[in-house]
PDB file of N, CA and C in Angstrom:
ATOM      1  N   GLY A   1    -243.037-159.320-130.348  1.00 59.00           N
ATOM      2  CA  GLY A   1    -243.081-158.210-131.280  1.00 59.00           C
ATOM      3  C   GLY A   1    -241.735-157.539-131.393  1.00 59.00           C
ATOM      4  N   SER A   2    -241.316-157.321-132.614  1.00 64.00           N
ATOM      5  CA  SER A   2    -240.041-156.628-132.811  1.00 64.00           C
ATOM      6  C   SER A   2    -240.284-155.125-132.921  1.00 64.00           C
ATOM      7  N   LEU A   3    -239.351-154.387-132.368  1.00 67.00           N
ATOM      8  CA  LEU A   3    -239.439-152.937-132.405  1.00 67.00           C
ATOM      9  C   LEU A   3    -238.777-152.446-133.690  1.00 67.00           C
ATOM     10  N   VAL A   4    -239.551-151.768-134.507  1.00 67.00           N
ATOM     11  CA  VAL A   4    -239.000-151.240-135.749  1.00 67.00           C
ATOM     12  C   VAL A   4    -238.622-149.775-135.544  1.00 67.00           C
ATOM     13  N   ARG A   5    -237.347-149.483-135.688  1.00 66.00           N
ATOM     14  CA  ARG A   5    -236.912-148.090-135.562  1.00 66.00           C
ATOM     15  C   ARG A   5    -236.951-147.444-136.934  1.00 66.00           C
ATOM     16  N   THR A   6    -237.697-146.351-137.011  1.00 72.00           N
ATOM     17  CA  THR A   6    -237.729-145.637-138.278  1.00 72.00           C
ATOM     18  C   THR A   6    -236.578-144.647-138.295  1.00 72.00           C
ATOM     19  N   PHE A   7    -236.044-144.412-139.472  1.00 76.00           N
ATOM     20  CA  PHE A   7    -234.945-143.465-139.596  1.00 76.00           C
ATOM     21  C   PHE A   7    -235.496-142.052-139.629  1.00 76.00           C
ATOM     22  N   THR A   8    -234.997-141.230-138.737  1.00 81.00           N
ATOM     23  CA  THR A   8    -235.409-139.836-138.710  1.00 81.00           C
ATOM     24  C   THR A   8    -234.292-138.984-139.297  1.00 81.00           C
ATOM     25  N   PRO A   9    -234.564-138.259-140.363  1.00 89.00           N
ATOM     26  CA  PRO A   9    -233.512-137.417-140.929  1.00 89.00           C
ATOM     27  C   PRO A   9    -233.110-136.327-139.946  1.00 89.00           C
ATOM     28  N   PHE A  10    -231.818-136.231-139.703  1.00 93.00           N
ATOM     29  CA  PHE A  10    -231.276-135.294-138.716  1.00 93.00           C
ATOM     30  C   PHE A  10    -229.842-135.012-139.136  1.00 93.00           C
ATOM     31  N   TYR A  11    -229.611-133.823-139.669  1.00 95.00           N
ATOM     32  CA  TYR A  11    -228.270-133.542-140.197  1.00 95.00           C
ATOM     33  C   TYR A  11    -228.052-132.031-140.304  1.00 95.00           C
ATOM     34  N   PHE A  12    -226.792-131.668-140.468  1.00 97.00           N
ATOM     35  CA  PHE A  12    -226.461-130.256-140.632  1.00 97.00           C
ATOM     36  C   PHE A  12    -226.795-129.797-142.050  1.00 97.00           C
ATOM     37  N   LEU A  13    -227.424-128.638-142.142  1.00 96.00           N
ATOM     38  CA  LEU A  13    -227.604-127.972-143.428  1.00 96.00           C
ATOM     39  C   LEU A  13    -226.397-127.072-143.672  1.00 96.00           C
ATOM     40  N   VAL A  14    -225.970-126.401-142.616  1.00 97.00           N
ATOM     41  CA  VAL A  14    -224.827-125.498-142.684  1.00 97.00           C
ATOM     42  C   VAL A  14    -223.972-125.708-141.444  1.00 97.00           C
ATOM     43  N   GLU A  15    -222.671-125.793-141.630  1.00 98.00           N
ATOM     44  CA  GLU A  15    -221.744-125.871-140.504  1.00 98.00           C
ATOM     45  C   GLU A  15    -220.863-124.629-140.506  1.00 98.00           C
ATOM     46  N   PRO A  16    -220.373-124.256-139.338  1.00 98.00           N
ATOM     47  CA  PRO A  16    -219.549-123.046-139.276  1.00 98.00           C
ATOM     48  C   PRO A  16    -218.232-123.206-140.027  1.00 98.00           C
ATOM     49  N   MET A  17    -217.757-122.096-140.550  1.00 98.00           N
ATOM     50  CA  MET A  17    -216.493-122.059-141.272  1.00 98.00           C
ATOM     51  C   MET A  17    -215.517-121.168-140.505  1.00 98.00           C
ATOM     52  N   ASP A  18    -214.215-121.348-140.784  1.00 98.00           N
ATOM     53  CA  ASP A  18    -213.220-120.473-140.166  1.00 98.00           C
ATOM     54  C   ASP A  18    -213.492-119.024-140.560  1.00 98.00           C
ATOM     55  N   VAL A  19    -213.312-118.125-139.599  1.00 97.00           N
ATOM     56  CA  VAL A  19    -213.579-116.713-139.828  1.00 97.00           C
ATOM     57  C   VAL A  19    -212.374-115.888-139.390  1.00 97.00           C
ATOM     58  N   LEU A  20    -212.038-114.914-140.216  1.00 97.00           N
ATOM     59  CA  LEU A  20    -211.027-113.924-139.844  1.00 97.00           C
ATOM     60  C   LEU A  20    -211.757-112.616-139.619  1.00 97.00           C
ATOM     61  N   SER A  21    -211.610-112.048-138.435  1.00 97.00           N
ATOM     62  CA  SER A  21    -212.327-110.828-138.105  1.00 97.00           C
ATOM     63  C   SER A  21    -211.344-109.767-137.626  1.00 97.00           C
ATOM     64  N   VAL A  22    -211.870-108.582-137.413  1.00 95.00           N
ATOM     65  CA  VAL A  22    -211.088-107.522-136.791  1.00 95.00           C
ATOM     66  C   VAL A  22    -211.828-107.065-135.534  1.00 95.00           C
ATOM     67  N   ARG A  23    -211.089-106.460-134.629  1.00 95.00           N
ATOM     68  CA  ARG A  23    -211.678-105.993-133.379  1.00 95.00           C
ATOM     69  C   ARG A  23    -212.821-105.020-133.675  1.00 95.00           C
ATOM     70  N   GLY A  24    -213.925-105.180-132.948  1.00 96.00           N
ATOM     71  CA  GLY A  24    -215.055-104.272-133.111  1.00 96.00           C
ATOM     72  C   GLY A  24    -216.051-104.675-134.183  1.00 96.00           C
ATOM     73  N   ALA A  25    -215.682-105.643-135.003  1.00 97.00           N
ATOM     74  CA  ALA A  25    -216.595-106.095-136.062  1.00 97.00           C
ATOM     75  C   ALA A  25    -217.610-107.084-135.495  1.00 97.00           C
ATOM     76  N   SER A  26    -218.656-107.324-136.271  1.00 97.00           N
ATOM     77  CA  SER A  26    -219.614-108.367-135.908  1.00 97.00           C
ATOM     78  C   SER A  26    -219.326-109.607-136.748  1.00 97.00           C
ATOM     79  N   VAL A  27    -219.483-110.759-136.126  1.00 97.00           N
ATOM     80  CA  VAL A  27    -219.186-112.028-136.790  1.00 97.00           C
ATOM     81  C   VAL A  27    -220.398-112.942-136.650  1.00 97.00           C
ATOM     82  N   ILE A  28    -220.698-113.668-137.721  1.00 98.00           N
ATOM     83  CA  ILE A  28    -221.719-114.719-137.621  1.00 98.00           C
ATOM     84  C   ILE A  28    -221.060-116.056-137.897  1.00 98.00           C
ATOM     85  N   MET A  29    -221.188-116.968-136.939  1.00 98.00           N
ATOM     86  CA  MET A  29    -220.770-118.350-137.136  1.00 98.00           C
ATOM     87  C   MET A  29    -222.032-119.093-137.556  1.00 98.00           C
ATOM     88  N   ASN A  30    -222.054-119.562-138.796  1.00 98.00           N
ATOM     89  CA  ASN A  30    -223.270-120.164-139.332  1.00 98.00           C
ATOM     90  C   ASN A  30    -223.472-121.591-138.840  1.00 98.00           C
ATOM     91  N   CYS A  31    -224.730-121.893-138.547  1.00 98.00           N
ATOM     92  CA  CYS A  31    -225.088-123.264-138.203  1.00 98.00           C
ATOM     93  C   CYS A  31    -226.585-123.418-138.380  1.00 98.00           C
ATOM     94  N   SER A  32    -226.977-124.450-139.095  1.00 96.00           N
ATOM     95  CA  SER A  32    -228.382-124.827-139.083  1.00 96.00           C
ATOM     96  C   SER A  32    -228.482-126.315-139.376  1.00 96.00           C
ATOM     97  N   ALA A  33    -229.504-126.911-138.790  1.00 96.00           N
ATOM     98  CA  ALA A  33    -229.675-128.353-138.898  1.00 96.00           C
ATOM     99  C   ALA A  33    -231.097-128.666-139.330  1.00 96.00           C
ATOM    100  N   TYR A  34    -231.245-129.815-139.966  1.00 94.00           N
ATOM    101  CA  TYR A  34    -232.574-130.267-140.385  1.00 94.00           C
ATOM    102  C   TYR A  34    -233.026-131.395-139.479  1.00 94.00           C
ATOM    103  N   CYS A  35    -234.238-131.253-138.975  1.00 92.00           N
ATOM    104  CA  CYS A  35    -234.871-132.354-138.252  1.00 92.00           C
ATOM    105  C   CYS A  35    -236.365-132.088-138.223  1.00 92.00           C
ATOM    106  N   GLU A  36    -237.144-133.163-138.129  1.00 89.00           N
ATOM    107  CA  GLU A  36    -238.598-132.992-138.135  1.00 89.00           C
ATOM    108  C   GLU A  36    -239.086-132.312-136.865  1.00 89.00           C
ATOM    109  N   THR A  37    -238.429-132.582-135.750  1.00 88.00           N
ATOM    110  CA  THR A  37    -238.774-131.882-134.521  1.00 88.00           C
ATOM    111  C   THR A  37    -237.747-130.786-134.295  1.00 88.00           C
ATOM    112  N   PRO A  38    -238.161-129.641-133.756  1.00 88.00           N
ATOM    113  CA  PRO A  38    -237.213-128.535-133.590  1.00 88.00           C
ATOM    114  C   PRO A  38    -236.053-128.932-132.665  1.00 88.00           C
ATOM    115  N   PRO A  39    -234.842-128.807-133.143  1.00 92.00           N
ATOM    116  CA  PRO A  39    -233.696-129.181-132.316  1.00 92.00           C
ATOM    117  C   PRO A  39    -233.313-128.072-131.344  1.00 92.00           C
ATOM    118  N   LYS A  40    -232.570-128.465-130.315  1.00 95.00           N
ATOM    119  CA  LYS A  40    -231.984-127.487-129.405  1.00 95.00           C
ATOM    120  C   LYS A  40    -230.568-127.229-129.898  1.00 95.00           C
ATOM    121  N   ILE A  41    -230.246-125.959-130.135  1.00 96.00           N
ATOM    122  CA  ILE A  41    -228.929-125.631-130.666  1.00 96.00           C
ATOM    123  C   ILE A  41    -228.131-124.860-129.622  1.00 96.00           C
ATOM    124  N   GLU A  42    -226.920-125.343-129.385  1.00 97.00           N
ATOM    125  CA  GLU A  42    -226.021-124.694-128.446  1.00 97.00           C
ATOM    126  C   GLU A  42    -224.673-124.522-129.123  1.00 97.00           C
ATOM    127  N   TRP A  43    -223.840-123.697-128.525  1.00 98.00           N
ATOM    128  CA  TRP A  43    -222.502-123.469-129.067  1.00 98.00           C
ATOM    129  C   TRP A  43    -221.439-123.750-128.025  1.00 98.00           C
ATOM    130  N   LYS A  44    -220.350-124.359-128.484  1.00 98.00           N
ATOM    131  CA  LYS A  44    -219.181-124.554-127.639  1.00 98.00           C
ATOM    132  C   LYS A  44    -218.057-123.668-128.156  1.00 98.00           C
ATOM    133  N   LYS A  45    -217.304-123.112-127.233  1.00 98.00           N
ATOM    134  CA  LYS A  45    -216.081-122.400-127.592  1.00 98.00           C
ATOM    135  C   LYS A  45    -214.953-123.052-126.821  1.00 98.00           C
ATOM    136  N   ASP A  46    -213.946-123.496-127.555  1.00 98.00           N
ATOM    137  CA  ASP A  46    -212.800-124.189-126.938  1.00 98.00           C
ATOM    138  C   ASP A  46    -213.264-125.326-126.033  1.00 98.00           C
ATOM    139  N   GLY A  47    -214.313-126.032-126.474  1.00 97.00           N
ATOM    140  CA  GLY A  47    -214.775-127.218-125.758  1.00 97.00           C
ATOM    141  C   GLY A  47    -215.735-126.966-124.613  1.00 97.00           C
ATOM    142  N   THR A  48    -216.057-125.699-124.334  1.00 97.00           N
ATOM    143  CA  THR A  48    -216.953-125.371-123.225  1.00 97.00           C
ATOM    144  C   THR A  48    -218.215-124.717-123.763  1.00 97.00           C
ATOM    145  N   PHE A  49    -219.361-125.152-123.238  1.00 97.00           N
ATOM    146  CA  PHE A  49    -220.621-124.563-123.690  1.00 97.00           C
ATOM    147  C   PHE A  49    -220.677-123.080-123.343  1.00 97.00           C
ATOM    148  N   LEU A  50    -221.130-122.274-124.300  1.00 97.00           N
ATOM    149  CA  LEU A  50    -221.326-120.849-124.057  1.00 97.00           C
ATOM    150  C   LEU A  50    -222.671-120.651-123.368  1.00 97.00           C
ATOM    151  N   ASN A  51    -222.689-119.797-122.357  1.00 95.00           N
ATOM    152  CA  ASN A  51    -223.955-119.413-121.747  1.00 95.00           C
ATOM    153  C   ASN A  51    -224.419-118.131-122.426  1.00 95.00           C
ATOM    154  N   LEU A  52    -225.337-118.270-123.362  1.00 94.00           N
ATOM    155  CA  LEU A  52    -225.766-117.127-124.161  1.00 94.00           C
ATOM    156  C   LEU A  52    -226.913-116.356-123.518  1.00 94.00           C
ATOM    157  N   VAL A  53    -227.467-116.912-122.435  1.00 90.00           N
ATOM    158  CA  VAL A  53    -228.632-116.278-121.810  1.00 90.00           C
ATOM    159  C   VAL A  53    -228.264-114.908-121.254  1.00 90.00           C
ATOM    160  N   SER A  54    -227.149-114.825-120.567  1.00 88.00           N
ATOM    161  CA  SER A  54    -226.773-113.561-119.924  1.00 88.00           C
ATOM    162  C   SER A  54    -225.664-112.850-120.690  1.00 88.00           C
ATOM    163  N   ASP A  55    -225.518-113.198-121.967  1.00 92.00           N
ATOM    164  CA  ASP A  55    -224.431-112.641-122.768  1.00 92.00           C
ATOM    165  C   ASP A  55    -224.967-111.484-123.607  1.00 92.00           C
ATOM    166  N   ASP A  56    -224.422-110.297-123.391  1.00 91.00           N
ATOM    167  CA  ASP A  56    -224.956-109.148-124.127  1.00 91.00           C
ATOM    168  C   ASP A  56    -224.300-108.973-125.497  1.00 91.00           C
ATOM    169  N   ARG A  57    -223.222-109.706-125.761  1.00 95.00           N
ATOM    170  CA  ARG A  57    -222.559-109.565-127.057  1.00 95.00           C
ATOM    171  C   ARG A  57    -222.786-110.733-127.992  1.00 95.00           C
ATOM    172  N   ARG A  58    -223.069-111.896-127.420  1.00 97.00           N
ATOM    173  CA  ARG A  58    -223.237-113.091-128.254  1.00 97.00           C
ATOM    174  C   ARG A  58    -224.671-113.573-128.171  1.00 97.00           C
ATOM    175  N   GLN A  59    -225.250-113.881-129.328  1.00 97.00           N
ATOM    176  CA  GLN A  59    -226.627-114.370-129.296  1.00 97.00           C
ATOM    177  C   GLN A  59    -226.863-115.436-130.355  1.00 97.00           C
ATOM    178  N   LEU A  60    -227.823-116.293-130.014  1.00 97.00           N
ATOM    179  CA  LEU A  60    -228.219-117.358-130.918  1.00 97.00           C
ATOM    180  C   LEU A  60    -229.275-116.797-131.861  1.00 97.00           C
ATOM    181  N   LEU A  61    -229.039-116.912-133.162  1.00 96.00           N
ATOM    182  CA  LEU A  61    -230.007-116.456-134.151  1.00 96.00           C
ATOM    183  C   LEU A  61    -231.064-117.543-134.369  1.00 96.00           C
ATOM    184  N   PRO A  62    -232.217-117.172-134.932  1.00 94.00           N
ATOM    185  CA  PRO A  62    -233.305-118.153-135.108  1.00 94.00           C
ATOM    186  C   PRO A  62    -232.901-119.415-135.871  1.00 94.00           C
ATOM    187  N   ASP A  63    -231.964-119.302-136.813  1.00 94.00           N
ATOM    188  CA  ASP A  63    -231.581-120.492-137.582  1.00 94.00           C
ATOM    189  C   ASP A  63    -230.527-121.347-136.877  1.00 94.00           C
ATOM    190  N   GLY A  64    -230.033-120.857-135.728  1.00 96.00           N
ATOM    191  CA  GLY A  64    -229.029-121.617-134.994  1.00 96.00           C
ATOM    192  C   GLY A  64    -227.630-121.033-135.086  1.00 96.00           C
ATOM    193  N   SER A  65    -227.469-120.022-135.947  1.00 98.00           N
ATOM    194  CA  SER A  65    -226.160-119.390-136.077  1.00 98.00           C
ATOM    195  C   SER A  65    -225.847-118.558-134.836  1.00 98.00           C
ATOM    196  N   LEU A  66    -224.557-118.332-134.630  1.00 98.00           N
ATOM    197  CA  LEU A  66    -224.098-117.542-133.488  1.00 98.00           C
ATOM    198  C   LEU A  66    -223.643-116.176-133.981  1.00 98.00           C
ATOM    199  N   LEU A  67    -224.240-115.134-133.410  1.00 98.00           N
ATOM    200  CA  LEU A  67    -223.839-113.768-133.747  1.00 98.00           C
ATOM    201  C   LEU A  67    -222.984-113.230-132.619  1.00 98.00           C
ATOM    202  N   ILE A  68    -221.804-112.744-132.977  1.00 97.00           N
ATOM    203  CA  ILE A  68    -220.932-112.090-131.999  1.00 97.00           C
ATOM    204  C   ILE A  68    -220.873-110.615-132.383  1.00 97.00           C
ATOM    205  N   ASN A  69    -221.423-109.770-131.521  1.00 96.00           N
ATOM    206  CA  ASN A  69    -221.411-108.330-131.770  1.00 96.00           C
ATOM    207  C   ASN A  69    -220.122-107.739-131.235  1.00 96.00           C
ATOM    208  N   SER A  70    -219.504-106.891-132.021  1.00 95.00           N
ATOM    209  CA  SER A  70    -218.361-106.117-131.573  1.00 95.00           C
ATOM    210  C   SER A  70    -217.292-106.998-130.916  1.00 95.00           C
ATOM    211  N   VAL A  71    -216.562-107.701-131.756  1.00 97.00           N
ATOM    212  CA  VAL A  71    -215.516-108.616-131.302  1.00 97.00           C
ATOM    213  C   VAL A  71    -214.527-107.883-130.381  1.00 97.00           C
ATOM    214  N   VAL A  72    -214.269-108.504-129.239  1.00 95.00           N
ATOM    215  CA  VAL A  72    -213.339-107.937-128.261  1.00 95.00           C
ATOM    216  C   VAL A  72    -211.980-108.587-128.438  1.00 95.00           C
ATOM    217  N   HIS A  73    -210.951-107.757-128.503  1.00 94.00           N
ATOM    218  CA  HIS A  73    -209.615-108.322-128.689  1.00 94.00           C
ATOM    219  C   HIS A  73    -208.560-107.317-128.249  1.00 94.00           C
ATOM    220  N   SER A  74    -207.798-107.704-127.264  1.00 93.00           N
ATOM    221  CA  SER A  74    -206.666-106.879-126.851  1.00 93.00           C
ATOM    222  C   SER A  74    -205.523-107.805-126.494  1.00 93.00           C
ATOM    223  N   LYS A  75    -204.403-107.241-126.144  1.00 90.00           N
ATOM    224  CA  LYS A  75    -203.214-108.046-125.894  1.00 90.00           C
ATOM    225  C   LYS A  75    -203.465-109.108-124.820  1.00 90.00           C
ATOM    226  N   HIS A  76    -204.195-108.730-123.781  1.00 92.00           N
ATOM    227  CA  HIS A  76    -204.395-109.649-122.655  1.00 92.00           C
ATOM    228  C   HIS A  76    -205.819-110.171-122.520  1.00 92.00           C
ATOM    229  N   ASN A  77    -206.682-109.770-123.431  1.00 93.00           N
ATOM    230  CA  ASN A  77    -208.083-110.206-123.344  1.00 93.00           C
ATOM    231  C   ASN A  77    -208.578-110.581-124.729  1.00 93.00           C
ATOM    232  N   LYS A  78    -208.714-111.891-124.940  1.00 94.00           N
ATOM    233  CA  LYS A  78    -209.151-112.396-126.245  1.00 94.00           C
ATOM    234  C   LYS A  78    -210.326-113.349-126.063  1.00 94.00           C
ATOM    235  N   PRO A  79    -211.452-112.807-125.574  1.00 95.00           N
ATOM    236  CA  PRO A  79    -212.570-113.695-125.226  1.00 95.00           C
ATOM    237  C   PRO A  79    -213.268-114.332-126.423  1.00 95.00           C
ATOM    238  N   ASP A  80    -213.098-113.742-127.599  1.00 97.00           N
ATOM    239  CA  ASP A  80    -213.850-114.241-128.749  1.00 97.00           C
ATOM    240  C   ASP A  80    -213.032-115.153-129.654  1.00 97.00           C
ATOM    241  N   GLU A  81    -211.724-114.956-129.649  1.00 97.00           N
ATOM    242  CA  GLU A  81    -210.873-115.779-130.511  1.00 97.00           C
ATOM    243  C   GLU A  81    -210.859-117.212-129.982  1.00 97.00           C
ATOM    244  N   GLY A  82    -210.915-118.165-130.891  1.00 98.00           N
ATOM    245  CA  GLY A  82    -210.873-119.557-130.450  1.00 98.00           C
ATOM    246  C   GLY A  82    -211.599-120.478-131.404  1.00 98.00           C
ATOM    247  N   TYR A  83    -211.895-121.659-130.891  1.00 98.00           N
ATOM    248  CA  TYR A  83    -212.492-122.722-131.706  1.00 98.00           C
ATOM    249  C   TYR A  83    -213.953-122.918-131.315  1.00 98.00           C
ATOM    250  N   TYR A  84    -214.825-122.830-132.302  1.00 98.00           N
ATOM    251  CA  TYR A  84    -216.265-122.909-132.063  1.00 98.00           C
ATOM    252  C   TYR A  84    -216.851-124.167-132.688  1.00 98.00           C
ATOM    253  N   GLN A  85    -217.839-124.738-131.985  1.00 98.00           N
ATOM    254  CA  GLN A  85    -218.598-125.860-132.531  1.00 98.00           C
ATOM    255  C   GLN A  85    -220.072-125.650-132.230  1.00 98.00           C
ATOM    256  N   CYS A  86    -220.876-126.032-133.185  1.00 98.00           N
ATOM    257  CA  CYS A  86    -222.322-125.977-133.045  1.00 98.00           C
ATOM    258  C   CYS A  86    -222.787-127.370-132.594  1.00 98.00           C
ATOM    259  N   VAL A  87    -223.578-127.413-131.523  1.00 98.00           N
ATOM    260  CA  VAL A  87    -224.053-128.673-130.956  1.00 98.00           C
ATOM    261  C   VAL A  87    -225.572-128.713-131.060  1.00 98.00           C
ATOM    262  N   VAL A  88    -226.075-129.688-131.807  1.00 97.00           N
ATOM    263  CA  VAL A  88    -227.514-129.763-132.061  1.00 97.00           C
ATOM    264  C   VAL A  88    -228.064-131.042-131.425  1.00 97.00           C
ATOM    265  N   THR A  89    -229.067-130.870-130.569  1.00 96.00           N
ATOM    266  CA  THR A  89    -229.642-132.003-129.849  1.00 96.00           C
ATOM    267  C   THR A  89    -231.131-132.118-130.140  1.00 96.00           C
ATOM    268  N   VAL A  90    -231.579-133.334-130.388  1.00 93.00           N
ATOM    269  CA  VAL A  90    -233.006-133.597-130.531  1.00 93.00           C
ATOM    270  C   VAL A  90    -233.387-134.634-129.479  1.00 93.00           C
ATOM    271  N   GLU A  91    -234.381-134.280-128.693  1.00 89.00           N
ATOM    272  CA  GLU A  91    -234.872-135.151-127.624  1.00 89.00           C
ATOM    273  C   GLU A  91    -235.156-136.567-128.150  1.00 89.00           C
ATOM    274  N   ASN A  92    -234.682-137.558-127.439  1.00 86.00           N
ATOM    275  CA  ASN A  92    -234.899-138.974-127.773  1.00 86.00           C
ATOM    276  C   ASN A  92    -234.272-139.408-129.097  1.00 86.00           C
ATOM    277  N   LEU A  93    -233.428-138.580-129.665  1.00 89.00           N
ATOM    278  CA  LEU A  93    -232.821-138.951-130.940  1.00 89.00           C
ATOM    279  C   LEU A  93    -231.299-138.931-130.844  1.00 89.00           C
ATOM    280  N   GLY A  94    -230.775-137.827-130.323  1.00 93.00           N
ATOM    281  CA  GLY A  94    -229.335-137.758-130.173  1.00 93.00           C
ATOM    282  C   GLY A  94    -228.793-136.365-130.399  1.00 93.00           C
ATOM    283  N   THR A  95    -227.484-136.306-130.492  1.00 96.00           N
ATOM    284  CA  THR A  95    -226.781-135.033-130.634  1.00 96.00           C
ATOM    285  C   THR A  95    -225.786-135.141-131.781  1.00 96.00           C
ATOM    286  N   ILE A  96    -225.715-134.087-132.576  1.00 97.00           N
ATOM    287  CA  ILE A  96    -224.665-134.018-133.586  1.00 97.00           C
ATOM    288  C   ILE A  96    -223.835-132.767-133.315  1.00 97.00           C
ATOM    289  N   ILE A  97    -222.544-132.884-133.566  1.00 98.00           N
ATOM    290  CA  ILE A  97    -221.622-131.790-133.308  1.00 98.00           C
ATOM    291  C   ILE A  97    -220.951-131.414-134.614  1.00 98.00           C
ATOM    292  N   SER A  98    -220.929-130.115-134.891  1.00 98.00           N
ATOM    293  CA  SER A  98    -220.388-129.643-136.162  1.00 98.00           C
ATOM    294  C   SER A  98    -218.871-129.766-136.200  1.00 98.00           C
ATOM    295  N   ARG A  99    -218.329-129.478-137.376  1.00 98.00           N
ATOM    296  CA  ARG A  99    -216.896-129.333-137.492  1.00 98.00           C
ATOM    297  C   ARG A  99    -216.458-128.172-136.614  1.00 98.00           C
ATOM    298  N   THR A 100    -215.178-128.114-136.305  1.00 98.00           N
ATOM    299  CA  THR A 100    -214.643-127.020-135.503  1.00 98.00           C
ATOM    300  C   THR A 100    -214.269-125.861-136.424  1.00 98.00           C
ATOM    301  N   ALA A 101    -214.754-124.683-136.088  1.00 98.00           N
ATOM    302  CA  ALA A 101    -214.435-123.488-136.866  1.00 98.00           C
ATOM    303  C   ALA A 101    -213.624-122.547-135.992  1.00 98.00           C
ATOM    304  N   LYS A 102    -212.576-122.020-136.573  1.00 98.00           N
ATOM    305  CA  LYS A 102    -211.676-121.140-135.819  1.00 98.00           C
ATOM    306  C   LYS A 102    -212.000-119.682-136.107  1.00 98.00           C
ATOM    307  N   LEU A 103    -212.176-118.919-135.035  1.00 98.00           N
ATOM    308  CA  LEU A 103    -212.321-117.470-135.168  1.00 98.00           C
ATOM    309  C   LEU A 103    -210.965-116.842-134.837  1.00 98.00           C
ATOM    310  N   THR A 104    -210.399-116.175-135.825  1.00 97.00           N
ATOM    311  CA  THR A 104    -209.129-115.484-135.643  1.00 97.00           C
ATOM    312  C   THR A 104    -209.387-113.987-135.723  1.00 97.00           C
ATOM    313  N   VAL A 105    -208.789-113.245-134.802  1.00 96.00           N
ATOM    314  CA  VAL A 105    -208.952-111.795-134.822  1.00 96.00           C
ATOM    315  C   VAL A 105    -207.627-111.187-135.265  1.00 96.00           C
ATOM    316  N   ALA A 106    -207.694-110.443-136.352  1.00 92.00           N
ATOM    317  CA  ALA A 106    -206.477-109.858-136.928  1.00 92.00           C
ATOM    318  C   ALA A 106    -206.044-108.637-136.132  1.00 92.00           C
ATOM    319  N   GLY A 107    -204.735-108.471-136.028  1.00 77.00           N
ATOM    320  CA  GLY A 107    -204.202-107.293-135.350  1.00 77.00           C
ATOM    321  C   GLY A 107    -204.214-106.104-136.297  1.00 77.00           C
ATOM    322  N   LYS A 108    -203.711-105.020-135.815  1.00 64.00           N
ATOM    323  CA  LYS A 108    -203.657-103.797-136.641  1.00 64.00           C
ATOM    324  C   LYS A 108    -202.711-104.017-137.815  1.00 64.00           C
TER     325      LYS A 108
END
């Protein structure tokens, strides 16, 4: 018996775009994906997964977008500026990674 693999549609509906923000503003990095089974959505910043569970400023929205409340930015502390990617995983199917979106924080 041959195993027939059916094609499961799994793709990004929205990928994050570059954002220019100012200190103290809120930013949304958009991301949503289509799949028949609910995907697990995570975010990477500068190549490292963000731990959003204990993060009081950054949260995952229901559609998969990342909300950053009150962007932090000072001369020596730039925790929010950087390169973000949305990582979407579906069990037994695979993982897709979005384009890289840059968050830039403008100075005064």
